[in-house]
Short mmCIF file of C-alpha atoms in Angstrom, two decimals:
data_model
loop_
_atom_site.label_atom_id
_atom_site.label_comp_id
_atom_site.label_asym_id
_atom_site.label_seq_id
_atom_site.Cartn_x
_atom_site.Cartn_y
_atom_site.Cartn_z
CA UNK O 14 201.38 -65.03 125.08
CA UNK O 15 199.98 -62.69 123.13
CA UNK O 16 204.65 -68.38 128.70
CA UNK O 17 202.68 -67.83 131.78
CA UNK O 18 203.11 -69.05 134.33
CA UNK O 19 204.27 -69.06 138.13
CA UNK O 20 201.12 -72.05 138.36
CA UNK O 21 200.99 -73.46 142.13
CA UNK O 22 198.94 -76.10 141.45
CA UNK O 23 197.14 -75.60 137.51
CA UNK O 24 198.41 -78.17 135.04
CA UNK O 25 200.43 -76.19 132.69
CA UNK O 26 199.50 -78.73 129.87
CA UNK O 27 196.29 -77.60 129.78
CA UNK O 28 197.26 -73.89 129.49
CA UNK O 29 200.33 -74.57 127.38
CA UNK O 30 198.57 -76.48 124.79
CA UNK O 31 196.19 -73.86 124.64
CA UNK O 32 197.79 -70.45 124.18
CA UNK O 33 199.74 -70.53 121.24
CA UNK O 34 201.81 -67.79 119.53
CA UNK O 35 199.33 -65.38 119.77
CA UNK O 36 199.33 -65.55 116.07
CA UNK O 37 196.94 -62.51 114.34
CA UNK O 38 196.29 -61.78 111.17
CA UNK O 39 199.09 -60.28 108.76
CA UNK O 40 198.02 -56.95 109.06
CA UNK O 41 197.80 -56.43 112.50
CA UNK O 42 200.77 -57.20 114.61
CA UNK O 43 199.25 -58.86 117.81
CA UNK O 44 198.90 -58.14 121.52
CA UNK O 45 202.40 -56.61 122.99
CA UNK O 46 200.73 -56.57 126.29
CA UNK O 47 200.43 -54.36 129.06
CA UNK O 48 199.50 -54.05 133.06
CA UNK O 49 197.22 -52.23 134.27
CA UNK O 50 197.36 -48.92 135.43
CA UNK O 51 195.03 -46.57 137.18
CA UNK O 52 193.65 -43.18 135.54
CA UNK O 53 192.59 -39.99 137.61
CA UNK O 54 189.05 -39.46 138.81
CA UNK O 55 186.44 -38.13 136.76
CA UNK O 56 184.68 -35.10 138.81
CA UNK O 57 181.02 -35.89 139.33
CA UNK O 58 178.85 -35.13 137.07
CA UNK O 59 181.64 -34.64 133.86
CA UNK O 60 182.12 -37.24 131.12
CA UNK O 61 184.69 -39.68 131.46
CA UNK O 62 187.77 -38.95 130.21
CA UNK O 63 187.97 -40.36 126.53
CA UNK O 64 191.40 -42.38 126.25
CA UNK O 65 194.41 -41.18 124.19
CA UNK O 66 195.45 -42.88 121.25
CA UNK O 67 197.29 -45.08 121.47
CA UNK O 68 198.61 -45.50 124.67
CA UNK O 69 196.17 -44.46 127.33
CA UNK O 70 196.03 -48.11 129.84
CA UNK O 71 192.66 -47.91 132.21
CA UNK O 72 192.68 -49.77 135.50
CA UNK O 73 191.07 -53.00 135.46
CA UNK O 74 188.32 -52.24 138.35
CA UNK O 75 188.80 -56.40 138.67
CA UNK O 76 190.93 -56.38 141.99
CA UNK O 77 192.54 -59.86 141.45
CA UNK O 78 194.98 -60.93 143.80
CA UNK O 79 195.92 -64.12 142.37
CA UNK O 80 193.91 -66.17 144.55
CA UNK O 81 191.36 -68.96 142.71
CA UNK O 82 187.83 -68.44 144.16
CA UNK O 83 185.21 -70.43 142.97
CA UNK O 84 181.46 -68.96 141.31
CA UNK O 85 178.60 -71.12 139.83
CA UNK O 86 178.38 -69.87 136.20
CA UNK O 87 174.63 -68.80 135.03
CA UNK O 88 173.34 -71.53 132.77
CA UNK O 89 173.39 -71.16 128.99
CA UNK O 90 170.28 -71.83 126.90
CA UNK O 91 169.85 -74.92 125.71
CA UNK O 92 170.67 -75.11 121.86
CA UNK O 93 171.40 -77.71 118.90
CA UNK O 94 175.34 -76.94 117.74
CA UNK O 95 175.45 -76.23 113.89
CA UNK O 96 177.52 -78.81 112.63
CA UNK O 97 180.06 -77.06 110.50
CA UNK O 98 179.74 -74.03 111.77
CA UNK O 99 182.69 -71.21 111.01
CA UNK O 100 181.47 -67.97 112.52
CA UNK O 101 178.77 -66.52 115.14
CA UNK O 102 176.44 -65.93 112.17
CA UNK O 103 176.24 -69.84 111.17
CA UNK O 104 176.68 -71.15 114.63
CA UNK O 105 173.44 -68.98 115.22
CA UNK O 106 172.22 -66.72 118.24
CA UNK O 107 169.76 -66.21 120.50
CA UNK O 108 168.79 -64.00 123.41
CA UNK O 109 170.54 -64.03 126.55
CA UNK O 110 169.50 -62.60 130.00
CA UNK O 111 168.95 -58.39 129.91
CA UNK O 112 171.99 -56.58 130.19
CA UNK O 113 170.68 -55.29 133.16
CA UNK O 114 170.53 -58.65 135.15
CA UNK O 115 174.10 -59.79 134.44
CA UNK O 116 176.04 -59.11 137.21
CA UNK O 117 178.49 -56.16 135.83
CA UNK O 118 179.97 -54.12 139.10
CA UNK O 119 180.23 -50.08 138.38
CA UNK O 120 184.01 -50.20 138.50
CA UNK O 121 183.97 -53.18 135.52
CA UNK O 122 181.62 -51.28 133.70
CA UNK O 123 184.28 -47.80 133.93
CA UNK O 124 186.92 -49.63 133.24
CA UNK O 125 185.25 -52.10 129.31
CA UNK O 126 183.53 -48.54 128.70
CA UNK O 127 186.49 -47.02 128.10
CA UNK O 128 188.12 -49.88 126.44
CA UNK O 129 185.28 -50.22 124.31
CA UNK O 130 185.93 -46.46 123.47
CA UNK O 131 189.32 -46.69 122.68
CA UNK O 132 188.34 -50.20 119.97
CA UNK O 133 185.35 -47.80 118.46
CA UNK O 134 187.08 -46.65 115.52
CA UNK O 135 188.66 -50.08 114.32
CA UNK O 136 185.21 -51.61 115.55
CA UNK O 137 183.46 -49.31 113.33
CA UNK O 138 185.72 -49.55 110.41
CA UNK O 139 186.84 -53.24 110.23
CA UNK O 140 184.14 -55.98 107.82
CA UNK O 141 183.37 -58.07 110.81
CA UNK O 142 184.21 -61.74 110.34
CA UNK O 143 181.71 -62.85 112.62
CA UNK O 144 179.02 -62.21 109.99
CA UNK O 145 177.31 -60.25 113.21
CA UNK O 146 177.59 -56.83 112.75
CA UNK O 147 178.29 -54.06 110.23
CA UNK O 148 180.14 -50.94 111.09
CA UNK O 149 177.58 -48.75 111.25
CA UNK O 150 175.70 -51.05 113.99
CA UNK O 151 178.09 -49.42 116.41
CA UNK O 152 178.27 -45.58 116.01
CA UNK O 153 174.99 -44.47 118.09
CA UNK O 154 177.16 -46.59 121.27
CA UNK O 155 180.44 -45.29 120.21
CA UNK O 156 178.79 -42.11 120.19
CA UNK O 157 177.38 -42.11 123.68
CA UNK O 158 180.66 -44.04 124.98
CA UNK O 159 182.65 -40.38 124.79
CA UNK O 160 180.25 -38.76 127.24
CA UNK O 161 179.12 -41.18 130.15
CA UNK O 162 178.69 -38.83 133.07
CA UNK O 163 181.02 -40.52 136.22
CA UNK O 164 179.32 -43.61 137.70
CA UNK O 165 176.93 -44.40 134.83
CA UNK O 166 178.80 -46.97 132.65
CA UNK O 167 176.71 -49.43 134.08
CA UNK O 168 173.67 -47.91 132.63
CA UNK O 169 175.37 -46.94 129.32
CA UNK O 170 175.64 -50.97 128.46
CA UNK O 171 171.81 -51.20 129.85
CA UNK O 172 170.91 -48.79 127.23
CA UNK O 173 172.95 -49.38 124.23
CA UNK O 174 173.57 -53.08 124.66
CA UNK O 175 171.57 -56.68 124.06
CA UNK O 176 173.39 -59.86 125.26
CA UNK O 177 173.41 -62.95 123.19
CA UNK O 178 174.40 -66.00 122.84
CA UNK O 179 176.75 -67.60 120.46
CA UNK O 180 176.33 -71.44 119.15
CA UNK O 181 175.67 -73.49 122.67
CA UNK O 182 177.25 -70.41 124.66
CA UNK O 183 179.82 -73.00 126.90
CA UNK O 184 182.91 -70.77 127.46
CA UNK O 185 186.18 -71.86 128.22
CA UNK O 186 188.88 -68.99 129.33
CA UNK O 187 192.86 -69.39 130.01
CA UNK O 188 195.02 -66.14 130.67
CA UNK O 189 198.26 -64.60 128.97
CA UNK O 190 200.40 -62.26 130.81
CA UNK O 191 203.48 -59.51 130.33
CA UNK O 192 206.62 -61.81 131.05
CA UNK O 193 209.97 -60.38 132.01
CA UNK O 194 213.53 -61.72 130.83
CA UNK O 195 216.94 -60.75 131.33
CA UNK O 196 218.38 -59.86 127.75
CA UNK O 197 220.91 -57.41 126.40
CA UNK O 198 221.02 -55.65 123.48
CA UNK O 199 224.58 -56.51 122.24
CA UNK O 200 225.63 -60.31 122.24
CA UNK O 201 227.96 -60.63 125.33
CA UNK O 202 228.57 -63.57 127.88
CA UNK O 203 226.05 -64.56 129.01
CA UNK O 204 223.15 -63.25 126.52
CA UNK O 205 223.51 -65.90 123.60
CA UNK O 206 219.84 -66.21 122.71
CA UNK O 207 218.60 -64.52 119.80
CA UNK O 208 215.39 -62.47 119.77
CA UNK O 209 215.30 -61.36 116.35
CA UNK O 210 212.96 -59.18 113.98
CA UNK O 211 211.03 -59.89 111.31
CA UNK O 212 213.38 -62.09 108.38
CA UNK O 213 213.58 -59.92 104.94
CA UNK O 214 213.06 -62.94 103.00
CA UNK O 215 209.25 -64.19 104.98
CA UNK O 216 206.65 -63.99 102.77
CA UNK O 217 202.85 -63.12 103.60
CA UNK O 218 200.46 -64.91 101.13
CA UNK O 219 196.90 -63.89 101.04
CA UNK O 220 195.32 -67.08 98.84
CA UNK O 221 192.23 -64.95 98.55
CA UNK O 222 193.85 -62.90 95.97
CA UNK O 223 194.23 -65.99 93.83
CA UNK O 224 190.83 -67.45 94.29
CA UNK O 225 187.39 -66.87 95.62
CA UNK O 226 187.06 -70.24 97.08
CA UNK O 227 190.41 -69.25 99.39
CA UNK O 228 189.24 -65.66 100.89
CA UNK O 229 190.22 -65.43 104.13
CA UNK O 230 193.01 -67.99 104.07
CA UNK O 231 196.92 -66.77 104.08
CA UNK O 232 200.01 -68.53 104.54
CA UNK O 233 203.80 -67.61 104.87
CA UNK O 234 206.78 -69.14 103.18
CA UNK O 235 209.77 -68.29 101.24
CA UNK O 236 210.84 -68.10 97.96
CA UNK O 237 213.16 -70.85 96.71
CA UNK O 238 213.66 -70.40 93.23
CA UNK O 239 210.69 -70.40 91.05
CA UNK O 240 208.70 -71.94 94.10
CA UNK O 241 206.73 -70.76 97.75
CA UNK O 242 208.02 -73.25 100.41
CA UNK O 243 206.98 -73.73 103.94
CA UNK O 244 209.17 -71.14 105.74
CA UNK O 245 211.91 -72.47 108.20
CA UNK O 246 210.91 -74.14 111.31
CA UNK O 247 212.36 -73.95 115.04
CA UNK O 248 214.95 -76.84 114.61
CA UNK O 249 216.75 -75.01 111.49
CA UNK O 250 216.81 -71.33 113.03
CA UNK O 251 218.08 -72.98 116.00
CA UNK O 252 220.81 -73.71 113.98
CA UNK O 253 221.56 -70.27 112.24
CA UNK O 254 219.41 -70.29 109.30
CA UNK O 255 218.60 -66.96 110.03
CA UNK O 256 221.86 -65.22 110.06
CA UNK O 257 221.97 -62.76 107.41
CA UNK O 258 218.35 -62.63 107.24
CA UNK O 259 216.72 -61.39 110.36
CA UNK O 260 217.96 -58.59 111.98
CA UNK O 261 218.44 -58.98 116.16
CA UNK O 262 216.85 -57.13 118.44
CA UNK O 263 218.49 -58.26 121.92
CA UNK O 264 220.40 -61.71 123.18
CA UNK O 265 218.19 -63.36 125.63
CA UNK O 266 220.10 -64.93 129.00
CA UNK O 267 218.15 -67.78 128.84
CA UNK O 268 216.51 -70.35 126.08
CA UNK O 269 213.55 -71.64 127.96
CA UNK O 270 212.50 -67.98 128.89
CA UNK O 271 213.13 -66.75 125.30
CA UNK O 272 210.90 -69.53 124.00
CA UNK O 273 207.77 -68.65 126.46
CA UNK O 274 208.74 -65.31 125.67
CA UNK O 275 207.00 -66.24 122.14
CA UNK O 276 204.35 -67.96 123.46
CA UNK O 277 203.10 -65.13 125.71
CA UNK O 278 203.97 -63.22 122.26
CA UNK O 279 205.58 -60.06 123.66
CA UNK O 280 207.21 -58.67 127.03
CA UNK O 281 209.75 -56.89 128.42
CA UNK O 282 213.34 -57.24 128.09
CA UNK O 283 215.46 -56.40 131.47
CA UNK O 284 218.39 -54.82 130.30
CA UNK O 285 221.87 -55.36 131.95
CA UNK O 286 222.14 -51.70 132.88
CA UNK O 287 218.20 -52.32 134.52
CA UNK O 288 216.72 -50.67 131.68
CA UNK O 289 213.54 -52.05 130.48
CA UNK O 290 213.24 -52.75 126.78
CA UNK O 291 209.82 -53.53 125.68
CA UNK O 292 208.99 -56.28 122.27
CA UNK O 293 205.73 -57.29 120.91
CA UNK O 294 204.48 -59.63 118.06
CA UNK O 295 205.33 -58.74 114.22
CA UNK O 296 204.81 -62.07 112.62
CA UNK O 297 205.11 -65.71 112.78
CA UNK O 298 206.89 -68.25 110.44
CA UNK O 299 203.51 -69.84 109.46
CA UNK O 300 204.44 -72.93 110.65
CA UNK O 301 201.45 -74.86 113.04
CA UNK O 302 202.06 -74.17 116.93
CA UNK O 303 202.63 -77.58 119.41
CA UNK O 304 201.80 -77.38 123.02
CA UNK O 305 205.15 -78.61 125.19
CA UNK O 306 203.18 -78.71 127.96
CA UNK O 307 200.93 -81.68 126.69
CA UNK O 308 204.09 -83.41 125.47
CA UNK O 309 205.74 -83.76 128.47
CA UNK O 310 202.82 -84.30 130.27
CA UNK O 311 202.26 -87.56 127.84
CA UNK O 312 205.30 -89.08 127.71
CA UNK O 313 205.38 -88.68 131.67
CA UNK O 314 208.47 -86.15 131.44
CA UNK O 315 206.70 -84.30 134.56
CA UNK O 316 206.01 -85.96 137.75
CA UNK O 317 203.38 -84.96 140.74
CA UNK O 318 204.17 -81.03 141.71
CA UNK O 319 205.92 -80.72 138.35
CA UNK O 320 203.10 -79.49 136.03
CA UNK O 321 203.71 -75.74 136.52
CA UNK O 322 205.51 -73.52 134.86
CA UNK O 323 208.37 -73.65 137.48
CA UNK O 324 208.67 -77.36 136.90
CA UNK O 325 208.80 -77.06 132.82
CA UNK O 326 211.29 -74.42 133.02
CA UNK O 327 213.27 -76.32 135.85
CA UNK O 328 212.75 -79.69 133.53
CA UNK O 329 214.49 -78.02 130.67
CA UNK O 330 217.11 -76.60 132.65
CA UNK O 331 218.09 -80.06 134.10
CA UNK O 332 218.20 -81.30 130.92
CA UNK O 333 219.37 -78.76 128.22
CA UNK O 334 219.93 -81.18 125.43
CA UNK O 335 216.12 -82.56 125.60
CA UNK O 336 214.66 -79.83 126.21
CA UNK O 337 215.53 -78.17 123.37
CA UNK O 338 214.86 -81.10 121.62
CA UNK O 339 211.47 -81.38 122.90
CA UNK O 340 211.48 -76.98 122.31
CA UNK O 341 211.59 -77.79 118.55
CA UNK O 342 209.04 -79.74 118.38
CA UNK O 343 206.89 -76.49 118.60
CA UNK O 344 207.76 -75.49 115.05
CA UNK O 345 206.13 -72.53 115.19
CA UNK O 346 208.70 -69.00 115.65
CA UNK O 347 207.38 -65.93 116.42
CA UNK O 348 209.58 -62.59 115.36
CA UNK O 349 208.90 -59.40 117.05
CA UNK O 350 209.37 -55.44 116.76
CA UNK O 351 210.82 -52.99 119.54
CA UNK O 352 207.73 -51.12 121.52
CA UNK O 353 208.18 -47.41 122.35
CA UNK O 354 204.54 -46.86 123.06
CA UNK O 355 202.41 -48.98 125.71
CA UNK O 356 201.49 -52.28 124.69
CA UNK O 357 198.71 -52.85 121.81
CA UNK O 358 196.51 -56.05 120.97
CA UNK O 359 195.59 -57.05 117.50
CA UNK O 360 193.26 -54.09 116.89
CA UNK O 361 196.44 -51.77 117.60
CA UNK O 362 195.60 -50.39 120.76
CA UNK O 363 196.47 -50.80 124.24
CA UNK O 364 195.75 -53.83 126.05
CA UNK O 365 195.00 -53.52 129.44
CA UNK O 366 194.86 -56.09 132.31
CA UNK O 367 191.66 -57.76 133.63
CA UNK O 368 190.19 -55.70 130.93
CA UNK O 369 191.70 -56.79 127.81
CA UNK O 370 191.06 -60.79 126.44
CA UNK O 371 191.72 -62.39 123.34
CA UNK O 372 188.80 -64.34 120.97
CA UNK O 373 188.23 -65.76 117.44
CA UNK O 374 187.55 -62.60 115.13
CA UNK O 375 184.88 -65.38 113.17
CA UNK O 376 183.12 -65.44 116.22
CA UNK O 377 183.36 -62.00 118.21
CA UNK O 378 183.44 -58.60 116.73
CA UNK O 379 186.94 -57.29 117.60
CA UNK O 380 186.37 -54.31 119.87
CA UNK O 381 183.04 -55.79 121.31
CA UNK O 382 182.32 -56.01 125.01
CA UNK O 383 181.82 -59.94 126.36
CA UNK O 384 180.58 -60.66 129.67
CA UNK O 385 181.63 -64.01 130.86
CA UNK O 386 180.11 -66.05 133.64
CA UNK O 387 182.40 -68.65 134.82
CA UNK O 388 183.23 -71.35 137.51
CA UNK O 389 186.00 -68.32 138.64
CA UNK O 390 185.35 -65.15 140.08
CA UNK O 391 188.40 -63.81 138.99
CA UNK O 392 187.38 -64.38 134.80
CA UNK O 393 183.59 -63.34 135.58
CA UNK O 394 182.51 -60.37 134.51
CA UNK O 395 183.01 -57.40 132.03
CA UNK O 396 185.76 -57.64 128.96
CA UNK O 397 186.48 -56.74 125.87
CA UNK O 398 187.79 -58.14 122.88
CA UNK O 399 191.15 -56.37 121.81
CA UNK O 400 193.24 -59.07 121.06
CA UNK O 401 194.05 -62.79 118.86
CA UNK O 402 195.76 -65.78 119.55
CA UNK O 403 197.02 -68.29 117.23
CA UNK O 404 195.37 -71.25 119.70
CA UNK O 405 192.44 -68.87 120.25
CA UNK O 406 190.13 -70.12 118.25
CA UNK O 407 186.03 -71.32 117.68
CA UNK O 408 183.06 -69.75 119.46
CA UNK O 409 183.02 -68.98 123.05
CA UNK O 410 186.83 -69.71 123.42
CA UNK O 411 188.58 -66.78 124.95
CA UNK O 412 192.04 -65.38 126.30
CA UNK O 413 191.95 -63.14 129.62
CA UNK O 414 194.89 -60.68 129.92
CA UNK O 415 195.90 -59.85 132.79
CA UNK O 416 199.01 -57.49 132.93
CA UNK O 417 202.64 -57.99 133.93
CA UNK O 418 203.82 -58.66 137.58
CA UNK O 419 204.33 -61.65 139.71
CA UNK O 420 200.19 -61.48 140.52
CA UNK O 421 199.07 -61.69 137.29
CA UNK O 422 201.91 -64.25 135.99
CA UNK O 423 199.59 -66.38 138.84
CA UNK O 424 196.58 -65.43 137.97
CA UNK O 425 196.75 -65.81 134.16
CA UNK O 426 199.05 -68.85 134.92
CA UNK O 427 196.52 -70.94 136.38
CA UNK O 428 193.51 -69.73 134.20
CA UNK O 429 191.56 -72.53 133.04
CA UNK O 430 187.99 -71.51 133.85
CA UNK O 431 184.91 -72.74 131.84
CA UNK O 432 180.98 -70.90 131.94
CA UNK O 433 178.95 -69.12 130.08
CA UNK O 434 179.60 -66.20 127.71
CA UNK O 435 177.38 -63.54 126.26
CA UNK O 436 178.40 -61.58 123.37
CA UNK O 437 177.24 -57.71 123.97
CA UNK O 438 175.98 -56.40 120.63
CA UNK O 439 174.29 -53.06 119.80
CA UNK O 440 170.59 -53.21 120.36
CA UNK O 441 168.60 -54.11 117.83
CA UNK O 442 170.99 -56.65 116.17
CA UNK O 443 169.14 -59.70 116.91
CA UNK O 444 165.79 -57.99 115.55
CA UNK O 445 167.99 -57.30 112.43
CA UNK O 446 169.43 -60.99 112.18
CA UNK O 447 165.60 -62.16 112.67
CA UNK O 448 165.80 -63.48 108.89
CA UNK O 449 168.36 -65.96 109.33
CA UNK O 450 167.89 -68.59 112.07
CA UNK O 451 165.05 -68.96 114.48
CA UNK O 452 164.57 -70.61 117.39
CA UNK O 453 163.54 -70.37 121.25
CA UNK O 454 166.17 -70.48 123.75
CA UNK O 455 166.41 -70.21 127.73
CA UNK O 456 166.13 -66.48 127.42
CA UNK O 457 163.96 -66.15 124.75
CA UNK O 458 163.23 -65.92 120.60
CA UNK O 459 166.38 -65.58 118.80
CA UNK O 460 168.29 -66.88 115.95
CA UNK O 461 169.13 -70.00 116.52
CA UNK O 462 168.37 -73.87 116.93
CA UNK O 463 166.97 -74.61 119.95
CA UNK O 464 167.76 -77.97 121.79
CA UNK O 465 165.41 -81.48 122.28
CA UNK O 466 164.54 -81.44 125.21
#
């Protein structure tokens, strides 16, 4: 991220301290990102063409153009946080508005119905974190999903789909994109920065394995000896530690772009010849990821006109020796893998723009649909989970993606939008959670505290 950022005005701190790594879990590889692009008509009256796996991309029916208009965000129901709350189930739900009255336009609904359909098998086979849903929840709307007659996607969410709301339901959204860099596959003059592969001696550590009380927790290290140690950090593969040990996929032209390179988490590599090479997210060195943005912002590093991405990259550029100084002080590496398929999110299929977004697998099934109401037109509307990030994290917190392209490097570069979300789950979940948490919110009974008022 799965840097931005052409920003006019947006403060890249926010952003920047915010979208980190696009870290996912071990087994995944995470979002090597995609644009959008725009499939044939269906004929009237025929299902919808069901996408190939993996690498049909679905056009985003979202027609942003990079410019920020404001929207007034429908209001969440009023509810008591669960303090100490770690997924949707213990942060508690309860009803939100009828699927029916969110505003969802047809071309939204074409374009999450057949992202939906391409998530349905991982949706249906993965033990949902979330504490939400069960595999099985989904097949009778994975079913229908494959044969939606042309211009009734809209009324295939009506029908198979409640809205709900997670915890307090206040969403906050920033945006990822599909950078491009000049690189070249051999180191020549020129192309000094290394983009390298996953290291042979990084170790994936699943603590679970080891003890109850640590399921769901993994690390990554090293082996030194008879001991697991912290794996290296920026400042020492910087310096070479690596040589020998990672293999390199292409020589970046530039530092500062190979370092947002990582934090976008994949993109494409401009060849010298003007071939196009594409990389995506393998792994990460473990080590915890540091916003730049919000450090330069603090110790006043960026004046008035300077918070953009522009400015940061023009910053470092000016001054090579602190910037990389200030670089390293993002410890967190990420290593990636050549692409010769279209780009894939943490589920392992394609990501596609304005359709795609990242959230917190505790807190959103991955694969479900999310409709998010926000203080932008341009992040309202119909998504669907696909993807992780490493900064992505708690309930209602989520990641738009938005393609490649000088458009959506603006438009995800300046995303920093905050509403209301609603969590699209098969009907009848909430009547199945009724046994858990109870309580009355603005839309109705639902699990759930509801608020003093």
């Amino acid at each position: 991220m799965t840097g931005n950022r052409i920003f006019a005005s947006i403060a890249l701190a926010l952003v920047l301290s915010a979208c980190g790594g696009r870290v996912v879990p071990l087994a995944t590889g995470n979002a090597s990102i995609g644009q959008p692009s725009r499939d044939a008509a269906t004929p009237p009256g025929r299902p919808a063409p069901r996408p190939s796996a993996p690498g049909q991309q679905i056009a985003s029916g979202r027609g942003f153009d990079g410019r920020i208009q404001a929207a007034v965000p429908m209001l969440a129901a009023p509810v008591i946080a669960h303090a100490g709350a770690t997924t949707a189930a213990s942060a508690g739900i309860v009803p939100g508005p009828s699927v029916d009255a969110l505003p969802i336009t047809d071309a939204q609904a074409e374009s999450a119905r057949l992202a939906f359909l391409s998530s349905c098998p991982g949706l249906m086979r993965r033990t949902d974190a979330s504490g939400l849903t069960r595999g099985a929840d989904w097949q009778q709307a994975c079913a229908a999903a494959a044969s939606v007659p042309r211009g009734s996607a809209r009324d295939f969410f009506i029908r198979y789909f409640e809205a709900v709301q997670v915890g307090d339901g206040k969403a906050f959204a920033t945006g990822y994109y599909e950078p491009e860099i000049a690189a070249s596959r051999e180191r020549r003059a020129g192309y000094e920065v290394p983009i390298y592969a996953r290291p042979n001696d990084l170790v994936d550590v699943d603590l679970g394995q080891f003890s109850d009380a640590l399921k769901g927790k993994k690390i990554r290290g090293r082996v030194s000896g008879t001991n697991l140690v912290p794996y290296y950090d920026r400042a020492a593969i910087d310096t070479g530690v690596l040589d020998g040990k990672a293999p390199v996929l292409a020589w970046g032209a530039d530092e500062a772009a190979v370092f947002f390179l990582q934090i976008q988490g994949s993109g494409r590599l401009r060849l010298p010849n003007g071939e196009i090479m594409r990389v995506g997210y393998d792994t990460q060195n473990g080590r915890d990821y540091t916003g730049i943005g919000a450090l330069m912002k603090a110790r006043g590093l960026l004046q008035p006109g300077q918070t953009s991405m522009q400015g940061i990259v023009a910053w470092l550029h000016a001054h090579p020796a602190e910037g990389r100084a200030i670089m390293q002080e993002n410890k967190s590496f990420v290593f990636f893998r050549e692409l010769n398929t279209p780009p894939v999110g943490a589920m392992g299929y394609v990501v596609n723009g304005g359709v795609s977004a990242a959230a917190d697998v505790k807190y959103v099934p991955l694969g479900a649909p999310v409709f998010l109401s926000m203080d932008r037109q341009d992040a309202s509307g119909l998504w669907v989970a696909q993807d992780t990030g490493g900064a992505i994290k708690g309930s209602n917190r989520f990641d738009t993606f938005w393609g490649a392209g000088a458009t959506a490097e603006a438009t995800a570069g300046g995303m920093a939008a905050r509403g209301t979300a609603f969590l699209l789950l098969p009907t009848g979940t909430l009547a199945r959670t009724q046994g858990v948490q109870y309580g009355a919110g603005q839309y109705g009974a639902g699990a759930g505290a509801p608020a003093q008022r």
